[in-house]
Every structure is written in C-alpha cells, then in structure tokens.
XYZ file of C-alpha atoms in Angstrom:
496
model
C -34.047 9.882 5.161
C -36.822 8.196 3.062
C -34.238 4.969 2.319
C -34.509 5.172 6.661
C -38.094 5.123 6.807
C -38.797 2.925 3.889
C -36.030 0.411 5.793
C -37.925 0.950 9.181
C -41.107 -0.314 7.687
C -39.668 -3.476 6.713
C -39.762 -4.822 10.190
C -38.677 -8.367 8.832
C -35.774 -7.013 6.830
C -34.571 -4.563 9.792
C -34.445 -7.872 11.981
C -32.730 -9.867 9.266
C -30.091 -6.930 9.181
C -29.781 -7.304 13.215
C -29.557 -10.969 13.577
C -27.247 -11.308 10.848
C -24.818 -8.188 11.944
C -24.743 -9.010 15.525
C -23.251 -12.598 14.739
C -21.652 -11.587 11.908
C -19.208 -8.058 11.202
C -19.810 -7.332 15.073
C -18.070 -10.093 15.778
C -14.971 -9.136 13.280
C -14.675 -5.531 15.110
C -15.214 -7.024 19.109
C -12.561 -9.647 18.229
C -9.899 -7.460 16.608
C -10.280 -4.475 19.218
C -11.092 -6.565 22.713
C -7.433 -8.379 22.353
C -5.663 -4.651 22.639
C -6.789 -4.330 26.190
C -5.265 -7.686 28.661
C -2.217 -7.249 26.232
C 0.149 -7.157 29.514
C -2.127 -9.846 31.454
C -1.456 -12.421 28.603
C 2.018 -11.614 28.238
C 2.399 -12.057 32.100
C 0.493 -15.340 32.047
C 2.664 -16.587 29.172
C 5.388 -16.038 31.476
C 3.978 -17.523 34.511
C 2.721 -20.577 32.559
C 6.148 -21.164 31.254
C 7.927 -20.911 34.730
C 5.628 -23.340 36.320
C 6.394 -25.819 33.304
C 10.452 -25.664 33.456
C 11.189 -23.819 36.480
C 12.399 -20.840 34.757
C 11.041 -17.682 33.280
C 10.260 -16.761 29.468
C 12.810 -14.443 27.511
C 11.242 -11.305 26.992
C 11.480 -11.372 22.779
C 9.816 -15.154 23.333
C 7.492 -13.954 25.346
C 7.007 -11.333 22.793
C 6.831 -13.913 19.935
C 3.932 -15.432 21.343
C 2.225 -12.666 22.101
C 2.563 -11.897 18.581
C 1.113 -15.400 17.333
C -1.619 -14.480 19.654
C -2.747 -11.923 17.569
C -1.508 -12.991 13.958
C -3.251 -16.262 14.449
C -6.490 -14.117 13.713
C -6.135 -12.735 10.638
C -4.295 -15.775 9.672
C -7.555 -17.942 10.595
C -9.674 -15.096 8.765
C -7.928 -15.981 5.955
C -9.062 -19.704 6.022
C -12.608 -18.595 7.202
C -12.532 -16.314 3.790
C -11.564 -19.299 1.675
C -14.360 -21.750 3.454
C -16.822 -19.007 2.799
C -17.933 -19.702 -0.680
C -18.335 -23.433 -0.400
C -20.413 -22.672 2.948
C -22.382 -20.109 0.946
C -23.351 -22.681 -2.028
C -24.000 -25.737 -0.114
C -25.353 -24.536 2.866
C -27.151 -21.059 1.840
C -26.398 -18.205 3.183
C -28.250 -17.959 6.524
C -27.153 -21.796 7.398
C -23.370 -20.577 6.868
C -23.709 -18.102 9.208
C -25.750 -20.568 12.109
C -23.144 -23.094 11.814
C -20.259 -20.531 11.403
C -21.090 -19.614 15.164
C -19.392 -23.316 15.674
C -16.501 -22.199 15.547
C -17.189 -18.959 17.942
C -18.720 -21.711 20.860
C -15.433 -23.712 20.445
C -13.366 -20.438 20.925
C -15.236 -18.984 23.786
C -14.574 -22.273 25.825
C -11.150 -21.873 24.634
C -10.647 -18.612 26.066
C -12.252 -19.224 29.433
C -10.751 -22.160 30.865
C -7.459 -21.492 29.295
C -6.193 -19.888 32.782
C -7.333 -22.484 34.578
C -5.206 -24.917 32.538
C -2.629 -23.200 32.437
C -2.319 -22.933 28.341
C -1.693 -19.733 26.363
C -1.995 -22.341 23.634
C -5.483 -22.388 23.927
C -5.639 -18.613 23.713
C -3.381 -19.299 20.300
C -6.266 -21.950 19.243
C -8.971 -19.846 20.250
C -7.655 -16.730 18.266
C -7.347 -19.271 14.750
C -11.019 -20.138 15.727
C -12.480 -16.568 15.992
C -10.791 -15.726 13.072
C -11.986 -18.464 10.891
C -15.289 -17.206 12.011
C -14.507 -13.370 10.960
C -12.983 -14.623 7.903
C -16.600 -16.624 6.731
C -18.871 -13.788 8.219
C -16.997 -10.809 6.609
C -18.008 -12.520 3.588
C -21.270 -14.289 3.753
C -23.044 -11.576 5.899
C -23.011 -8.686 2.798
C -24.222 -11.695 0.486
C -26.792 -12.165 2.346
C -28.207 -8.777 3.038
C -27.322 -7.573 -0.836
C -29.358 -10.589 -1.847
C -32.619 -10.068 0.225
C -32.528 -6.135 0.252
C -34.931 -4.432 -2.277
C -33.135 -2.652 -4.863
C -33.431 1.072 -3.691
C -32.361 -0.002 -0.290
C -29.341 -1.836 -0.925
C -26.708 -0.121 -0.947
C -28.159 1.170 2.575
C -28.541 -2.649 3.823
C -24.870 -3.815 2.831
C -23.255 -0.630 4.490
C -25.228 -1.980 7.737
C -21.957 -4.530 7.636
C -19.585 -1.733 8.190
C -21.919 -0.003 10.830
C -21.521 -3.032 12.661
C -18.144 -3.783 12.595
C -17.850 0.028 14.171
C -20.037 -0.661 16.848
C -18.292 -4.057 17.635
C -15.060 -1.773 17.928
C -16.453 0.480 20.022
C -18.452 -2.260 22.550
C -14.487 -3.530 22.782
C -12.984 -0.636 23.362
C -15.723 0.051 26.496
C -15.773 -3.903 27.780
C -12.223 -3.872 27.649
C -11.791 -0.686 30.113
C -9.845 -2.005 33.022
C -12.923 -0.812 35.225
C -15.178 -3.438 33.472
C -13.620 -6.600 32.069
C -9.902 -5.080 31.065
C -8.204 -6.391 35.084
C -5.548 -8.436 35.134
C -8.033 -10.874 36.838
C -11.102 -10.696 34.383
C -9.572 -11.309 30.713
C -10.044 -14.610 30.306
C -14.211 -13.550 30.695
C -13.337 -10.578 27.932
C -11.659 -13.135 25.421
C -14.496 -15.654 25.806
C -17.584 -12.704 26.146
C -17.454 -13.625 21.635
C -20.067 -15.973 22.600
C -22.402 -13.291 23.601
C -23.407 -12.288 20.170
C -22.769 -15.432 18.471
C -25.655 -17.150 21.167
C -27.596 -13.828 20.346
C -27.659 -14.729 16.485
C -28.248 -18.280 17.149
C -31.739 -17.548 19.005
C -32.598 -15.000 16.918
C -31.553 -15.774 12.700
C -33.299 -19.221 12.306
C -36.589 -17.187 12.921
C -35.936 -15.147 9.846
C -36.066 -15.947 6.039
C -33.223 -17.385 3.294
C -32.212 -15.469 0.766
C -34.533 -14.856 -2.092
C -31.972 -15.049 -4.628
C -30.369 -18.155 -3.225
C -33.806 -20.268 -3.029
C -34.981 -19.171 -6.663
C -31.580 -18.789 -9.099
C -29.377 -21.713 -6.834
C -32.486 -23.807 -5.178
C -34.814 -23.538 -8.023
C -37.702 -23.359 -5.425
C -40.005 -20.792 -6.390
C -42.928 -20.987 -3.627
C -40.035 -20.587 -1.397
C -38.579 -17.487 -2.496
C -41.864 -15.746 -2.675
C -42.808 -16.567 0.725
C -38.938 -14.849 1.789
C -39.960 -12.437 -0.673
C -43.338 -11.727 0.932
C -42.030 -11.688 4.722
C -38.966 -9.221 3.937
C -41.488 -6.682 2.227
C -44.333 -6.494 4.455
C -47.358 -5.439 2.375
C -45.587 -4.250 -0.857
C -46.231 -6.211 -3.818
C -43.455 -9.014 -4.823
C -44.725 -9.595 -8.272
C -42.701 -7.315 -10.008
C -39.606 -8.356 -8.038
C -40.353 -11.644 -8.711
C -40.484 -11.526 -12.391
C -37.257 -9.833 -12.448
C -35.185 -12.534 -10.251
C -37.222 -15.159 -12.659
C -35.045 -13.553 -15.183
C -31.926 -13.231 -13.550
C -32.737 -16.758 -12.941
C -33.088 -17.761 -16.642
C -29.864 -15.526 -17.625
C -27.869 -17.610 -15.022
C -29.620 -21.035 -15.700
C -27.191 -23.945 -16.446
C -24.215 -22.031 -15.170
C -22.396 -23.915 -12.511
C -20.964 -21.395 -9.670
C -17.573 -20.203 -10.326
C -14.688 -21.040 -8.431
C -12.381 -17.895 -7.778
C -9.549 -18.651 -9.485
C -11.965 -18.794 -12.912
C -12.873 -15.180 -12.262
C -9.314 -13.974 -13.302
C -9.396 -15.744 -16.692
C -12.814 -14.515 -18.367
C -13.157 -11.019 -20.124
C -16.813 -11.047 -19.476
C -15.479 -10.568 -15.862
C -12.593 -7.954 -16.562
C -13.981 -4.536 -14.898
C -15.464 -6.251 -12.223
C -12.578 -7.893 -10.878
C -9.891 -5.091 -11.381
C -12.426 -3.299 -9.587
C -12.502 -5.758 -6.812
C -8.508 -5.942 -6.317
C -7.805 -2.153 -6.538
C -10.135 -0.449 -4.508
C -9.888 -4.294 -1.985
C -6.289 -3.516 -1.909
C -6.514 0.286 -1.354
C -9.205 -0.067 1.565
C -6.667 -2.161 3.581
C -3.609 -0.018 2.349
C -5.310 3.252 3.268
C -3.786 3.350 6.668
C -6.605 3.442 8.506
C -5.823 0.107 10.807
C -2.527 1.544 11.459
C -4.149 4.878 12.320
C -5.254 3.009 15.539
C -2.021 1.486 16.110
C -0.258 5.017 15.913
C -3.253 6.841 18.280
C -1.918 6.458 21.814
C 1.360 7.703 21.027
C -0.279 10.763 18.946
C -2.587 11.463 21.978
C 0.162 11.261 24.806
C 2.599 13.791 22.631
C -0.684 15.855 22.768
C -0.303 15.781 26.347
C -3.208 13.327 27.243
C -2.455 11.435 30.722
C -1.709 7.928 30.183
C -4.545 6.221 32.447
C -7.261 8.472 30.019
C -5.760 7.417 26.733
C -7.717 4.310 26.821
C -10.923 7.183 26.908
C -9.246 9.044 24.056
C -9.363 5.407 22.303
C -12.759 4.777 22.370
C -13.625 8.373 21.229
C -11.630 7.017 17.653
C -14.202 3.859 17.531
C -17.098 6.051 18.134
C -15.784 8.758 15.221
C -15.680 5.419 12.929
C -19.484 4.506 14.022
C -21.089 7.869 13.140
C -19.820 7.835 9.804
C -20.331 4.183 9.049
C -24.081 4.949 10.419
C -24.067 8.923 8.092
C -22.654 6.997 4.950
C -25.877 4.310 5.556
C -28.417 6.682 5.978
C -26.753 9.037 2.340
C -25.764 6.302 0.444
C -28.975 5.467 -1.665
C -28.675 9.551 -2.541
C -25.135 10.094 -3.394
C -24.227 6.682 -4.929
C -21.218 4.379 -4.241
C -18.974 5.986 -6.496
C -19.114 9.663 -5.168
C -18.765 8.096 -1.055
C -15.643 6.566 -2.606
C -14.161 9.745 -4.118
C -15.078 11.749 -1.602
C -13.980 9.232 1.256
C -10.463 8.523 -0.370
C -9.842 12.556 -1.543
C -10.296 13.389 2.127
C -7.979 11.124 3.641
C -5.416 11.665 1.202
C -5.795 15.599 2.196
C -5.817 14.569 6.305
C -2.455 12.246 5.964
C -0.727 15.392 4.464
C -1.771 17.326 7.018
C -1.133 15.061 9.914
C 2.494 14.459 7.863
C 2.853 18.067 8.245
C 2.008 18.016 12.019
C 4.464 14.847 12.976
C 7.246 16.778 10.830
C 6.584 20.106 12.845
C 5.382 19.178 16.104
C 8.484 19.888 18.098
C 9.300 23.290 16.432
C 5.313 24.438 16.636
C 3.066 24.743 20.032
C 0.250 23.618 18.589
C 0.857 20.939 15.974
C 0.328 17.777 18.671
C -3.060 18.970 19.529
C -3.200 18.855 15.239
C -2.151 15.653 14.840
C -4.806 14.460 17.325
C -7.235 16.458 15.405
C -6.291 14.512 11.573
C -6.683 11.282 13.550
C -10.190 11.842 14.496
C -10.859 13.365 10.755
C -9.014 10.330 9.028
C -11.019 7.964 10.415
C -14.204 9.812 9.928
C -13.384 10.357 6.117
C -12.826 6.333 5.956
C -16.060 5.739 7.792
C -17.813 7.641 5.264
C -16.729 5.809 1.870
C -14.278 3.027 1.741
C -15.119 1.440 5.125
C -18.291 0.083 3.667
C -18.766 0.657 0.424
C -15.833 -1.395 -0.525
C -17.680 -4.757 1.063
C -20.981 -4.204 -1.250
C -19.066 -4.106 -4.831
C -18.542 -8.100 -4.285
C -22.185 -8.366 -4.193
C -23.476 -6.367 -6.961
C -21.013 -5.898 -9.314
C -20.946 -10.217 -9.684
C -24.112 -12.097 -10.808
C -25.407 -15.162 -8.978
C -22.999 -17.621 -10.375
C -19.984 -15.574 -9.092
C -20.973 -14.118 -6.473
C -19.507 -16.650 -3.413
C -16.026 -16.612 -5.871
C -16.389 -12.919 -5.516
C -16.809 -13.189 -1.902
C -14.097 -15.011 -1.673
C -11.345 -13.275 -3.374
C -12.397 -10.338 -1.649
C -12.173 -12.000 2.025
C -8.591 -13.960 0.878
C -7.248 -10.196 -0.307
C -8.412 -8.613 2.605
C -7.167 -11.323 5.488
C -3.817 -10.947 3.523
C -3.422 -7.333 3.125
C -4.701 -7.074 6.991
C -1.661 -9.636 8.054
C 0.709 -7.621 6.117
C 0.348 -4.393 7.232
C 0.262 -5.802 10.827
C 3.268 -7.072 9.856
C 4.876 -4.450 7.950
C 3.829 -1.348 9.902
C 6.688 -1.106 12.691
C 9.292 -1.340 10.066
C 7.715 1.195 8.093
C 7.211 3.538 10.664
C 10.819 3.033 11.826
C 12.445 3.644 8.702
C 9.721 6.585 7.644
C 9.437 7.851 10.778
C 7.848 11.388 10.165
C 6.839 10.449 6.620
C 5.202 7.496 7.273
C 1.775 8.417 6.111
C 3.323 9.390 2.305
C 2.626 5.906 0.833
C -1.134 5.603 2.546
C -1.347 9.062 1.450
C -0.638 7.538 -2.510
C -2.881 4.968 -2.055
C -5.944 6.834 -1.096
C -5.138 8.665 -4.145
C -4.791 6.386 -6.571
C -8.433 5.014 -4.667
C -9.696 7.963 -5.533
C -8.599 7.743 -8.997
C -9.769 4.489 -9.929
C -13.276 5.232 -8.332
C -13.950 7.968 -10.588
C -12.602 7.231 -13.687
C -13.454 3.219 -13.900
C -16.159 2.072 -11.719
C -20.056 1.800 -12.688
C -22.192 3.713 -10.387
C -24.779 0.905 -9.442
C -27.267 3.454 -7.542
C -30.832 2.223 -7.446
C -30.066 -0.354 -10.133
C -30.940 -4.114 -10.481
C -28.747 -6.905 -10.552
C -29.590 -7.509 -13.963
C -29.092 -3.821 -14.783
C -25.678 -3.655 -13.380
C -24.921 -6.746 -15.118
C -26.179 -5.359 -18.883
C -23.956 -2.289 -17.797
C -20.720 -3.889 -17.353
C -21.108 -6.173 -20.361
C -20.603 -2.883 -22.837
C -17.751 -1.910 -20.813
C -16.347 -5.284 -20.993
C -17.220 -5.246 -24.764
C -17.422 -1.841 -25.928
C -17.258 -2.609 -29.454
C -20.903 -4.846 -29.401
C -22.152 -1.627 -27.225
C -24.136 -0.677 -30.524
C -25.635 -4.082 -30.982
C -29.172 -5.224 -29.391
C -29.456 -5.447 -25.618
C -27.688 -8.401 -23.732
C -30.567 -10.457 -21.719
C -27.153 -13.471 -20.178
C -26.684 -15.911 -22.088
C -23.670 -14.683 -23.862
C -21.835 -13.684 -20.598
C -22.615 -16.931 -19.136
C -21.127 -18.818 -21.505
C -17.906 -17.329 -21.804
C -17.736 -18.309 -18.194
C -16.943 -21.739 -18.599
C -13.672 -23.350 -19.103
C-alpha cells in the first residue's frame, strides 16, 4: 500500500498515468471487446448493403467472410501500428506519438458513423485497420512512456497501470455494448464510432502534462528540460539524485544510434533480454486466455445460464480481469515481477487441468458445468495477476535507451501476430481437441512458468542502469569476476 500512497502523492505522475491510459491500452480493450456485441447487426447490414447493390442477397459463408475481415483487419492493422511505433517513439517522443496516434482513432470514428448512412461495410473494414493501427502504436509507446517517467520504486506499479486499463476498456465494452445501451440493431454504428470518446479525452488532457525524462536528456540532450519533467512528476521530492543517475545512463548510451529491431537478434550483449522477450511474449498470447472469452458463453449456457443474461455473465469475466490487473498493481513493487509471473502462469496451468477435467466429465457428473464456469472466472483472475501486465513492462526495463523503441517493437509485431493466429487457429483447434483443448495452453503456461523462474532477472526496485550491469554478467558470465561495467562495452558491441 505505501507504492499506492507514494503514487497518490505524485499528483502530476497519477495524471500522466490517466491521460496516457485512457487514449492509450483503454482504447486496445474497448476496441477488441465493443465489436462482439452488433456482431448480427453488421452481418445483417452486409447483407442488406449487398442486395441493394445487385439485387440479390449475400451467401451466408460470404457474408461470413466479411464479417471475419471485419474483425481480422484489427489485429492485422495492430500489427502495422506495432511496427510504426518505434520510429514514432524516436522522432516524435513519446507523448507526441501518442497525440498524433489519436489521428488515426478521429479518422476511424467518422468511419464507423456514417458508414450506415452510405451504405459501406467497407468503411467498417477501413475503420477496423485504422483502430488497430492505433492499438498496435499505443500498446507499445504507452508502457515506454510511463516506465520512462516513473521513479524507480514505483515502476513496476506505473507500467502494470497499462494492463489495468486495457481491463477496464474491456469491461466499459462489455457494459456500452449491452443491447439496453448502445448494443440495438439501430445504435451500433454510435458504439463502433464512441473510440473517439477517449481518444478526444487524451487529446485535451496529455499536452498539459510533461515528456519523458529519459527521452529529453539521453535522446534530446536537453538537460533544463528534463529536470523541469523531472521536477513536475515528483512534486516536492528532490530530483538531484535522479538526475545524476540518468546523466549517467546518458553517458553509458552516448554516441549509440537507436537500434533497429532486427539488430537486437544479432548481439550477445542482448542475448537474455531478448529470449526473454520472445518466450514469455509468446507464452502470454499462447496462454489461452483470449480464447477463454471466446469459449465463455457456451461454458455458461451448458451451466444452465439463460441466453438473454449471458451477455451479464460476460461482463462479470471483464470485471474478474480488472481486479486482478488493479491487485497485481497495487503488490507488484512487494513481490517482484518474477514471482507474479510464476505464480500467475503455475495457477493457470493448475485451472486448465481442472476445467479439462470438467469439459471431459460434465455430462456423466451433476455438477461439473457449474465447475467449468467456476475455472473460467479463476483462469482469468490468475492471468490478471501476472502475465497480463507484467509481460508489457520487461520491454521497458530489461532494454536500455538505445533499444528500447526496437524492444517495443518486437514485442508489439509478436504480439499482433500471435493475437491473429490464435484468432485464427482456435476453431480448428477446438474442433479437432474438442474436450482436450486446453492441454497445449495448459503446456504453455508451464513452460511460462519455467522460464520465469529459472532465467529471468528480478528487476524489483532497481535502476535502469542496475538492471543493465545485471544482465551484462549473465550475458558474459565469464568477465563476472572482472571490475564493474559502467556501458561502454555493451554499447559498442551494438553496432554492426
């Protein structure tokens, strides 16, 4: 609770952490949940649209097909927003990527509200590319950010702010979309284009609040100007200290261009960091959480829930994901990344079997539906508490300034692909597993689990510079014995 309070008192920072969320992962959850609810209004407006053109009506698997571009189209334009991401970050900084990212969001949002009235679901197509391009930059320029201008013993608690808001963007989608609010068959088009809410909110509200220290003193070189972003995100504390140490970071980094992301793969000095990135990337969207949601309203209508209150039992899922994004903030800064990671994958891995168990026995055994419901619920809470949002912070400190964005990057590209292919893959997995469809998540989470324990530095309460003397003897373990690494040496071997 004192990470809380110490977080509260940094009335700059808690705004910076507002304005930046509400634009930014809040926007990746409202987008990816809002589309479940008009899903029979768009497919019947595909169908009108067409008849009106040519007389005659869409073929159901067509109309299927573009219902399913619909929704590809937006991890496939997270995927492009990923790879613009870096470039945005260097050139721009990181609180201008995120101002003009909301470009993107305006340009959907009119998209989405006069498509109707045209007459084109393939402006709803267009307008799904354009929200994704602007989940794929924010996903990855919004934990940058925050990880940059947090204080050291709060950072862990800032970045997992990203996955608290992603939650609550799921959840304010879930309730917007009810059909009693903006979910009618009359009222979508308003749903789709309601994105520009928060983007407008973030637009009033970030330009108000300061750059990233980091980014104005290592990239910039402007030193007055990170010590007045410096002064304004601490409130009264002294920056002096602070100061000195990103002067040093600073100096370690100096005459090191940024990295590009493919150069990340081909230095030693970079080894641990990005295995660590890929595996526990990879396992966090091969968990089976997503899928989780896809596989809900059929668990809760075997458990006998009426059809017109599964959309309730829905939103209860979104909420479960919320409180533990919000319980995993508030414990982080005491239990440290590494142990949220165990504990988050060890407890999923022990949910799937039992919800594995429950599918296989639930029409032998009274009881095992109301079970299965139950593992949902506790499989989503377990992933709230560890990989939802710890996962997004080890791009940020586990990369120095120089390779950071490239970081950033890889991690958005990875996830945007993983996301598509599971979308993708899912129904033919849970056609040909059936019952047993939860055994491969169930290896992954293990193999998560694994990997966190046995191979990643805990970076609790540590500086960058600390994390980055840290990995060097694990990169090098034979020069472990030698004096204390202050840069330059990793720096170099960063070049081509």
């Amino acid at each position: 609770m004192r990470a809380l309070q110490r977080l509260v008192q940094g009335r700059v920072l808690l705004l910076t952490i507002c304005a930046a969320g509400i634009g930014g992962t809040f926007q990746f959850g409202y987008n990816l949940s809002i589309i479940n609810a008009p899903t029979m209004h768009i497919q019947e407006f595909t169908n009108e649209t067409w008849r009106a053109r040519t007389g005659r009506p869409l073929p159901d698997h067509q109309v299927l097909l573009v219902w399913s571009l619909i929704v590809a189209l937006y991890p496939l334009g997270g995927l492009f927003g990923a790879l613009l991401a870096g470039p945005l970050a260097i050139t721009l900084g990181r609180k201008k990527s995120l101002l003009v990212n909301n470009a993107f969001v305006v340009a959907a949002a009119i998209l989405f509200g006069f498509s109707r009235k045209a007459g084109s679901f393939e402006m709803l197509m267009l307008g799904r590319l354009l929200v994704g391009v602007s989940a794929g930059v924010s996903m990855s320029v919004q934990p940058m950010y925050l990880g940059e201008s947090a204080p050291k013993e709060l950072r862990g608690a800032v970045a997992m702010t990203s996955a608290v808001f992603t939650a609550l963007g799921i959840v304010t989608g879930q309730v917007v979309g009810l059909r009693e609010l903006l979910g009618g068959p009359q009222a979508w088009p308003l749903l789709l284009a309601s994105c520009l809410v928060p983007g407008a909110l973030q637009l009033a509200s970030l330009p108000l609040l300061p750059e990233s220290p980091r980014y104005l003193l290592i990239d910039r070189g402007d030193t007055e100007a990170c010590r007045a972003a410096l002064q304004r995100l601490r409130g009264a504390r002294d920056v002096a200290e602070e100061l000195e140490e990103l002067e040093r970071e600073g100096a370690a980094c100096q005459g090191c261009r940024a990295q590009r992301p493919w150069e990340l793969f081909q230095h030693r000095a970079l080894r641990r960091q990005v295995t660590s990135l890929v595996v526990l990337g990879s396992a966090m969207e091969l968990c089976g959480n997503d899928t989780v949601y896809a596989y809900a309203s059929s668990v809760f209508r075997e458990a006998g829930v009426p059809g017109e209150k599964v959309q309730y039992a829905i939103i209860g899922t979104g909420g479960c994901e919320l409180l533990s994004a919000i319980v995993s903030c508030v414990v982080i800064e005491h239990l440290g990344r590494r142990l949220l990671l165990m504990g988050g994958y060890c407890l999923m891995a022990g949910w799937a079997s039992v919800f594995t168990a429950a599918l296989c026995l639930q029409s032998s055994l009274p009881g095992m539906p109301y079970l299965a419901v139950a593992c949902v619920f506790a499989f989503i809470l377990s992933f709230g508490i560890g990989p939802a949002g710890v996962t997004g912070i080890l791009a940020t400190e586990l990369f120095d300034q120089t390779a950071r964005p490239a970081a950033h990057v890889t991690c958005g590209v990875l996830m945007w692909t993983m996301l598509f292919l599971v979308g993708l893959g899912f129904p033919f997995v849970m056609e040909g597993l059936s019952h047993f469809l939860y055994v491969p998540f169930l290896g992954v989470c293990v193999c998560g689990a694994i990997y966190a324990g046995l191979f990643l530095p805990e970076t609790k309460g540590k500086s960058f510079l600390e994390i980055s003397e840290e990995l060097h003897r694990l990169n090098f373990p034979w020069r472990a014995q030698g004096p204390a690494w202050r840069g330059p040496e990793v720096t170099e071997s960063t070049e081509l």
